[in-house]
CSV table of C-alpha atoms in Angstrom, one decimal:
chain,number,residue,atom,x,y,z
A,1,MET,CA,-140.5,148.8,-9.4
A,2,PRO,CA,-136.9,150.1,-9.6
A,3,ASP,CA,-136.3,153.6,-11.0
A,4,ASP,CA,-134.3,152.2,-13.9
A,5,ALA,CA,-137.4,150.3,-15.1
A,6,VAL,CA,-138.6,153.3,-17.0
A,7,ASP,CA,-135.4,154.3,-18.8
A,8,GLY,CA,-133.4,152.7,-21.6
A,9,SER,CA,-130.6,151.5,-19.3
A,10,SER,CA,-132.5,148.7,-17.6
A,11,THR,CA,-131.4,145.1,-18.1
A,12,LEU,CA,-132.9,141.7,-17.2
A,13,GLY,CA,-130.5,141.4,-14.3
A,14,ARG,CA,-131.2,144.9,-12.9
A,15,LEU,CA,-135.0,144.7,-13.2
A,16,GLY,CA,-135.6,141.1,-12.1
A,17,GLU,CA,-137.8,138.3,-13.4
A,18,PHE,CA,-141.1,139.2,-11.9
A,19,ALA,CA,-140.9,142.9,-12.7
A,20,ILE,CA,-140.0,142.1,-16.2
A,21,ILE,CA,-142.9,139.7,-16.6
A,22,ASP,CA,-145.2,142.3,-15.2
A,23,ARG,CA,-144.1,144.8,-17.8
A,24,LEU,CA,-144.4,142.3,-20.6
A,25,VAL,CA,-148.0,141.2,-19.8
A,26,ARG,CA,-149.4,144.5,-18.6
A,27,GLY,CA,-152.2,145.9,-20.9
A,28,ARG,CA,-152.3,142.9,-23.2
A,29,ARG,CA,-155.8,141.8,-24.4
A,30,GLN,CA,-156.4,138.1,-24.7
A,31,PRO,CA,-158.8,136.5,-27.3
A,32,GLU,CA,-161.9,134.8,-26.1
A,33,ALA,CA,-160.2,131.4,-26.1
A,34,VAL,CA,-158.0,132.5,-23.2
A,35,LEU,CA,-160.1,132.6,-20.0
A,36,VAL,CA,-157.2,133.0,-17.6
A,37,GLY,CA,-153.9,134.4,-18.9
A,38,PRO,CA,-150.5,135.2,-17.2
A,39,GLY,CA,-150.6,135.7,-13.5
A,40,ASP,CA,-151.5,132.3,-12.1
A,41,ASP,CA,-149.7,128.9,-12.1
A,42,ALA,CA,-151.4,127.9,-15.3
A,43,ALA,CA,-153.5,129.5,-18.0
A,44,VAL,CA,-157.1,128.4,-18.7
A,45,LEU,CA,-158.2,128.0,-22.3
A,46,THR,CA,-161.5,127.0,-23.9
A,47,ALA,CA,-161.5,124.2,-26.4
A,48,SER,CA,-164.9,124.3,-28.0
A,49,ASP,CA,-164.0,121.3,-30.2
A,50,GLY,CA,-163.2,119.1,-27.2
A,51,ARG,CA,-159.8,118.3,-28.7
A,52,THR,CA,-156.7,120.5,-28.6
A,53,LEU,CA,-153.9,120.7,-31.1
A,54,VAL,CA,-150.5,121.2,-29.4
A,55,SER,CA,-147.0,121.7,-31.0
A,56,THR,CA,-143.8,123.3,-29.9
A,57,ASP,CA,-140.6,124.7,-31.5
A,58,MET,CA,-137.4,126.3,-30.3
A,59,LEU,CA,-135.1,129.0,-31.7
A,60,VAL,CA,-131.5,129.4,-30.5
A,61,ALA,CA,-129.4,132.4,-31.2
A,62,GLY,CA,-126.7,131.7,-33.7
A,63,ARG,CA,-128.4,128.6,-34.9
A,64,HIS,CA,-131.9,129.7,-35.9
A,65,PHE,CA,-131.5,133.5,-35.9
A,66,ARG,CA,-128.7,136.1,-35.7
A,67,LEU,CA,-129.2,139.3,-33.8
A,68,ASP,CA,-126.9,141.2,-36.1
A,69,TRP,CA,-129.4,140.4,-38.9
A,70,SER,CA,-132.7,140.3,-37.1
A,71,THR,CA,-134.3,142.9,-34.8
A,72,PRO,CA,-135.7,141.5,-31.5
A,73,ARG,CA,-139.2,142.2,-33.0
A,74,ASP,CA,-138.3,140.0,-36.0
A,75,VAL,CA,-137.3,137.2,-33.7
A,76,GLY,CA,-140.6,137.4,-31.9
A,77,ARG,CA,-142.6,137.4,-35.1
A,78,LYS,CA,-140.6,134.4,-36.5
A,79,ALA,CA,-141.0,132.4,-33.3
A,80,ILE,CA,-144.8,132.8,-33.4
A,81,ALA,CA,-145.2,132.3,-37.2
A,82,GLN,CA,-143.3,129.0,-37.4
A,83,ASN,CA,-145.4,127.6,-34.6
A,84,ALA,CA,-148.7,128.8,-36.0
A,85,ALA,CA,-147.8,127.1,-39.3
A,86,ASP,CA,-147.9,123.7,-37.5
A,87,ILE,CA,-151.5,124.3,-36.4
A,88,GLU,CA,-152.4,125.4,-40.0
A,89,ALA,CA,-150.8,122.1,-41.3
A,90,MET,CA,-153.2,120.1,-39.2
A,91,GLY,CA,-156.2,122.0,-40.5
A,92,GLY,CA,-156.8,123.9,-37.2
A,93,ARG,CA,-157.2,127.4,-35.9
A,94,THR,CA,-154.5,128.7,-33.6
A,95,THR,CA,-155.9,129.8,-30.2
A,96,ALA,CA,-152.9,130.5,-27.9
A,97,PHE,CA,-149.2,130.4,-27.3
A,98,VAL,CA,-147.0,129.8,-24.3
A,99,VAL,CA,-143.5,131.2,-24.5
A,100,GLY,CA,-140.3,130.3,-22.6
A,101,PHE,CA,-137.4,132.8,-23.0
A,102,GLY,CA,-133.8,132.6,-21.8
A,103,ALA,CA,-131.2,135.4,-22.2
A,104,PRO,CA,-128.1,136.8,-20.5
A,105,THR,CA,-128.7,139.0,-17.5
A,106,GLU,CA,-127.2,142.0,-19.3
A,107,THR,CA,-129.8,141.9,-22.0
A,108,PRO,CA,-131.5,145.3,-22.3
A,109,THR,CA,-135.1,145.1,-21.2
A,110,ALA,CA,-136.1,147.1,-24.2
A,111,GLN,CA,-134.9,144.3,-26.5
A,112,VAL,CA,-137.1,141.8,-24.7
A,113,GLU,CA,-140.1,144.1,-24.8
A,114,ALA,CA,-139.6,144.6,-28.6
A,115,MET,CA,-139.4,140.8,-29.1
A,116,VAL,CA,-142.7,140.3,-27.1
A,117,ASP,CA,-144.3,143.1,-29.1
A,118,GLY,CA,-143.4,141.2,-32.2
A,119,MET,CA,-144.9,138.0,-30.8
A,120,TRP,CA,-148.2,139.8,-30.0
A,121,ASP,CA,-148.2,141.4,-33.4
A,122,GLU,CA,-147.9,138.0,-35.2
A,123,ALA,CA,-150.3,136.2,-32.8
A,124,ALA,CA,-152.9,138.9,-33.6
A,125,ARG,CA,-152.7,137.9,-37.3
A,126,VAL,CA,-154.2,134.5,-36.4
A,127,GLY,CA,-156.5,135.8,-33.7
A,128,ALA,CA,-154.5,134.2,-30.9
A,129,GLY,CA,-153.0,135.4,-27.6
A,130,ILE,CA,-150.0,134.6,-25.5
A,131,ALA,CA,-151.4,132.9,-22.4
A,132,GLY,CA,-148.3,132.5,-20.3
A,133,GLY,CA,-144.6,131.4,-20.2
A,134,ASP,CA,-141.4,131.6,-18.3
A,135,LEU,CA,-138.2,133.7,-18.2
A,136,VAL,CA,-134.8,132.4,-17.2
A,137,SER,CA,-131.1,133.4,-17.4
A,138,SER,CA,-129.2,131.8,-20.3
A,139,PRO,CA,-125.8,132.4,-21.8
A,140,HIS,CA,-127.5,133.3,-25.1
A,141,TRP,CA,-131.0,133.9,-26.4
A,142,VAL,CA,-133.3,130.9,-26.5
A,143,VAL,CA,-137.0,131.2,-27.5
A,144,SER,CA,-139.2,128.2,-26.9
A,145,VAL,CA,-142.8,128.4,-28.0
A,146,ALA,CA,-145.7,126.0,-27.4
A,147,VAL,CA,-148.8,126.6,-29.5
A,148,LEU,CA,-152.4,125.4,-29.0
A,149,GLY,CA,-155.1,125.1,-31.6
A,150,ASP,CA,-158.8,124.1,-32.2
A,151,LEU,CA,-160.0,121.8,-34.9
A,152,ASN,CA,-163.5,123.4,-35.0
A,153,GLY,CA,-165.2,120.0,-35.3
A,154,ARG,CA,-163.2,118.7,-38.2
A,155,TYR,CA,-160.8,115.7,-38.3
A,156,PRO,CA,-157.1,116.6,-38.2
A,157,VAL,CA,-155.3,116.5,-41.5
A,158,LEU,CA,-152.5,114.0,-41.0
A,159,ARG,CA,-149.4,113.3,-43.1
A,160,SER,CA,-150.6,109.7,-43.5
A,161,GLY,CA,-153.6,110.2,-45.7
A,162,ALA,CA,-152.2,110.8,-49.2
A,163,ARG,CA,-153.5,108.4,-51.8
A,164,PRO,CA,-152.2,107.5,-55.3
A,165,GLY,CA,-153.9,109.7,-58.0
A,166,ALA,CA,-154.2,112.7,-55.8
A,167,VAL,CA,-152.7,116.1,-56.8
A,168,LEU,CA,-150.1,117.8,-54.7
A,169,ALA,CA,-150.7,121.5,-54.2
A,170,VAL,CA,-149.1,124.3,-52.2
A,171,ALA,CA,-150.3,127.5,-50.6
A,172,GLY,CA,-147.7,130.2,-50.0
A,173,GLU,CA,-144.4,130.9,-51.6
A,174,LEU,CA,-141.3,128.7,-51.8
A,175,GLY,CA,-137.6,129.5,-51.8
A,176,ARG,CA,-137.7,133.1,-50.5
A,177,SER,CA,-136.2,132.3,-47.1
A,178,ALA,CA,-133.3,130.3,-48.6
A,179,ALA,CA,-132.6,133.0,-51.1
A,180,GLY,CA,-132.7,135.6,-48.3
A,181,TYR,CA,-130.3,133.6,-46.2
A,182,ALA,CA,-127.9,133.4,-49.1
A,183,LEU,CA,-128.0,137.1,-49.6
A,184,TRP,CA,-127.4,137.8,-45.9
A,185,HIS,CA,-124.6,135.2,-45.8
A,186,LYS,CA,-122.8,136.7,-48.8
A,187,GLY,CA,-123.3,140.3,-47.5
A,188,ILE,CA,-125.2,141.3,-50.6
A,189,SER,CA,-127.5,144.3,-50.1
A,190,GLY,CA,-130.7,145.1,-52.0
A,191,PHE,CA,-133.4,142.5,-52.4
A,192,ASP,CA,-134.9,143.9,-49.2
A,193,GLU,CA,-138.1,141.9,-49.4
A,194,MET,CA,-136.4,138.6,-50.0
A,195,ARG,CA,-133.9,139.3,-47.2
A,196,TYR,CA,-136.7,140.1,-44.9
A,197,ARG,CA,-138.6,136.9,-45.7
A,198,HIS,CA,-135.6,135.0,-44.2
A,199,LEU,CA,-136.0,136.9,-41.0
A,200,VAL,CA,-139.8,136.8,-40.8
A,201,PRO,CA,-141.7,134.1,-42.7
A,202,GLU,CA,-145.3,134.7,-44.1
A,203,PRO,CA,-147.3,131.5,-43.6
A,204,PRO,CA,-150.6,131.4,-45.6
A,205,TYR,CA,-152.8,131.9,-42.5
A,206,GLY,CA,-156.2,130.5,-42.9
A,207,GLN,CA,-155.4,128.2,-45.7
A,208,GLY,CA,-154.9,125.1,-43.5
A,209,ALA,CA,-158.6,125.3,-42.5
A,210,VAL,CA,-159.6,125.9,-46.1
A,211,ALA,CA,-157.7,122.8,-47.2
A,212,ALA,CA,-159.3,120.7,-44.4
A,213,ALA,CA,-162.8,121.9,-45.4
A,214,HIS,CA,-162.0,121.0,-49.0
A,215,GLY,CA,-161.1,117.4,-48.0
A,216,ALA,CA,-157.3,117.5,-48.0
A,217,GLN,CA,-156.0,114.0,-47.6
A,218,ALA,CA,-152.6,114.9,-46.1
A,219,MET,CA,-150.9,118.2,-45.3
A,220,ILE,CA,-147.5,119.5,-44.0
A,221,ASP,CA,-145.8,122.8,-43.1
A,222,VAL,CA,-142.8,123.3,-45.4
A,223,SER,CA,-140.2,124.2,-42.7
A,224,ASP,CA,-137.1,122.0,-43.5
A,225,GLY,CA,-137.4,122.1,-47.3
A,226,LEU,CA,-140.0,121.1,-49.9
A,227,VAL,CA,-138.5,117.7,-50.8
A,228,ALA,CA,-137.5,116.9,-47.2
A,229,ASP,CA,-140.9,117.6,-45.8
A,230,LEU,CA,-142.8,115.8,-48.6
A,231,ARG,CA,-140.6,112.8,-47.8
A,232,HIS,CA,-142.3,112.7,-44.4
A,233,VAL,CA,-145.7,112.6,-46.2
A,234,ALA,CA,-144.6,109.9,-48.6
A,235,GLU,CA,-143.2,107.7,-45.8
A,236,ALA,CA,-146.3,108.2,-43.6
A,237,SER,CA,-148.7,107.5,-46.4
A,238,GLY,CA,-146.6,104.8,-48.2
A,239,VAL,CA,-146.8,106.6,-51.5
A,240,GLY,CA,-144.6,108.3,-54.0
A,241,ILE,CA,-144.7,112.0,-54.8
A,242,ASP,CA,-143.6,113.5,-58.1
A,243,LEU,CA,-142.9,117.2,-58.3
A,244,SER,CA,-143.0,119.2,-61.5
A,245,THR,CA,-140.3,121.9,-62.0
A,246,ALA,CA,-142.6,123.5,-64.7
A,247,ALA,CA,-145.2,124.1,-62.0
A,248,LEU,CA,-142.6,125.7,-59.8
A,249,THR,CA,-141.6,128.2,-62.5
A,250,PRO,CA,-143.3,131.2,-60.7
A,251,ASP,CA,-141.2,130.6,-57.6
A,252,CYS,CA,-138.0,130.2,-59.6
A,253,ASP,CA,-138.7,133.3,-61.7
A,254,ALA,CA,-139.3,135.4,-58.6
A,255,LEU,CA,-135.8,134.4,-57.4
A,256,GLY,CA,-134.1,134.8,-60.7
A,257,ALA,CA,-132.4,138.1,-60.2
A,258,ALA,CA,-131.0,137.1,-56.8
A,259,ALA,CA,-129.9,133.7,-58.2
A,260,ALA,CA,-128.0,135.5,-61.0
A,261,VAL,CA,-126.2,137.7,-58.6
A,262,LEU,CA,-125.2,134.7,-56.5
A,263,ASN,CA,-124.6,132.4,-59.4
A,264,GLU,CA,-127.1,129.9,-58.0
A,265,ASP,CA,-129.8,127.8,-59.5
A,266,PRO,CA,-133.1,128.9,-57.9
A,267,HIS,CA,-134.4,125.4,-58.1
A,268,GLY,CA,-132.1,124.6,-55.2
A,269,TRP,CA,-133.8,127.2,-53.0
A,270,VAL,CA,-137.3,126.2,-54.0
A,271,LEU,CA,-136.8,122.4,-53.6
A,272,GLY,CA,-134.3,122.3,-50.8
A,273,GLY,CA,-134.7,125.5,-48.9
A,274,GLY,CA,-137.0,125.7,-45.9
A,275,GLU,CA,-138.4,128.2,-43.4
A,276,ASP,CA,-141.0,129.7,-45.8
A,277,HIS,CA,-143.7,127.9,-43.9
A,278,ALA,CA,-145.8,127.4,-47.0
A,279,LEU,CA,-148.3,124.5,-46.8
A,280,ALA,CA,-148.3,121.5,-49.0
A,281,ALA,CA,-151.4,119.2,-49.3
A,282,CYS,CA,-152.8,116.4,-51.3
A,283,PHE,CA,-156.3,116.6,-52.8
A,284,ALA,CA,-158.4,113.9,-54.6
A,285,GLY,CA,-159.5,116.6,-57.1
A,286,PRO,CA,-158.7,120.2,-57.9
A,287,PRO,CA,-157.4,122.2,-54.9
A,288,PRO,CA,-159.4,125.1,-53.5
A,289,PRO,CA,-158.7,128.8,-54.4
A,290,GLY,CA,-155.4,130.0,-52.9
A,291,TRP,CA,-153.7,126.7,-53.8
A,292,ARG,CA,-151.7,125.7,-56.9
A,293,VAL,CA,-150.9,122.2,-58.2
A,294,ILE,CA,-147.1,121.4,-58.2
A,295,GLY,CA,-147.1,117.6,-58.5
A,296,HIS,CA,-149.0,114.4,-58.1
A,297,VAL,CA,-149.1,111.3,-55.9
A,298,LEU,CA,-147.9,107.9,-57.1
A,299,ASP,CA,-148.2,104.3,-56.0
A,300,GLY,CA,-145.5,103.3,-53.5
A,301,PRO,CA,-142.7,102.7,-52.6
A,302,ALA,CA,-142.3,105.9,-50.5
A,303,ARG,CA,-140.1,108.4,-52.4
A,304,VAL,CA,-140.1,112.0,-53.7
A,305,LEU,CA,-139.2,112.5,-57.3
A,306,VAL,CA,-138.6,115.7,-59.3
A,307,ASP,CA,-139.8,115.3,-62.9
A,308,GLY,CA,-139.7,111.6,-62.4
A,309,PHE,CA,-136.1,111.5,-61.1
A,310,GLN,CA,-134.6,111.4,-57.6
A,311,TRP,CA,-133.6,114.9,-56.3
A,312,ARG,CA,-129.8,115.1,-56.0
A,313,GLY,CA,-129.7,118.6,-54.5
A,314,TYR,CA,-129.6,120.0,-51.0
A,315,PRO,CA,-131.5,117.5,-48.8
A,316,GLY,CA,-133.1,120.1,-46.5
A,317,TRP,CA,-132.5,121.3,-42.9
A,318,GLN,CA,-131.1,118.8,-40.4
A,319,SER,CA,-131.1,120.0,-36.7
A,320,PHE,CA,-127.9,118.2,-35.7
A,321,GLN,CA,-125.8,118.9,-38.8
A,322,ASP,CA,-123.9,122.1,-39.6
């Protein structure tokens, strides 16, 4: 290994792909689900259920995160959290991640190590490991994560199972990331926790399995915005969904001070903002502990209403629109 590998001046270009990978994987402890981790052409995982949940997501610098706002550790945690939330939304348990990372050759190695430390930190919160990945040169940071999960013998909770008469409930908090983004974008200091929630979401880990065990009819990860994501459920299930602003009062109240400073309506953040990675699910009866009712399911046609009316606010995140 080059002498500069141990000081703060090393970069991806100076150290080289394989030496960097060796540093990033050395000393990591894998969970029981990972039988063979980094070091071979493919990882080997156990799937006690006989079925494997798989999802993938990508973060691009300047589009999904900013390195003048986020630390590399924040970026790593966010990349893992948003992928784990997809497994939660299926009612599963996250077992492993595979990570692809691209960055300029002049990127300090210490930044990459900090990002990977953040990934391992977040993965540990769900009892998972990082089983492998790839490292390439890129004009800017790109983080691509694939996540795998286990259903533990249960049926997956799909978006298509919602039935009229069910209640809609949520686990986790809404609007924090959107409020945090607005504070960062306007350069307003203070509100440290809210600003941080934009950088690193806090999915309600474990609640996806709780919902599945409680008979959830349909479930989704709130990543693009509450109304936008519930529209996917409504369309897949052929039902209407009516949200109650009164039931969302705790979220709006928590954002009230920031909304006042920015002269914004907090309902816009709660209903239209994404990246909180809360879970929304439909239940035939009362939801389990850790969940709160925020609406109900109607007969079709497929639509999402707010207090009985169509939502006219921000429609939610769209990947190919500014």
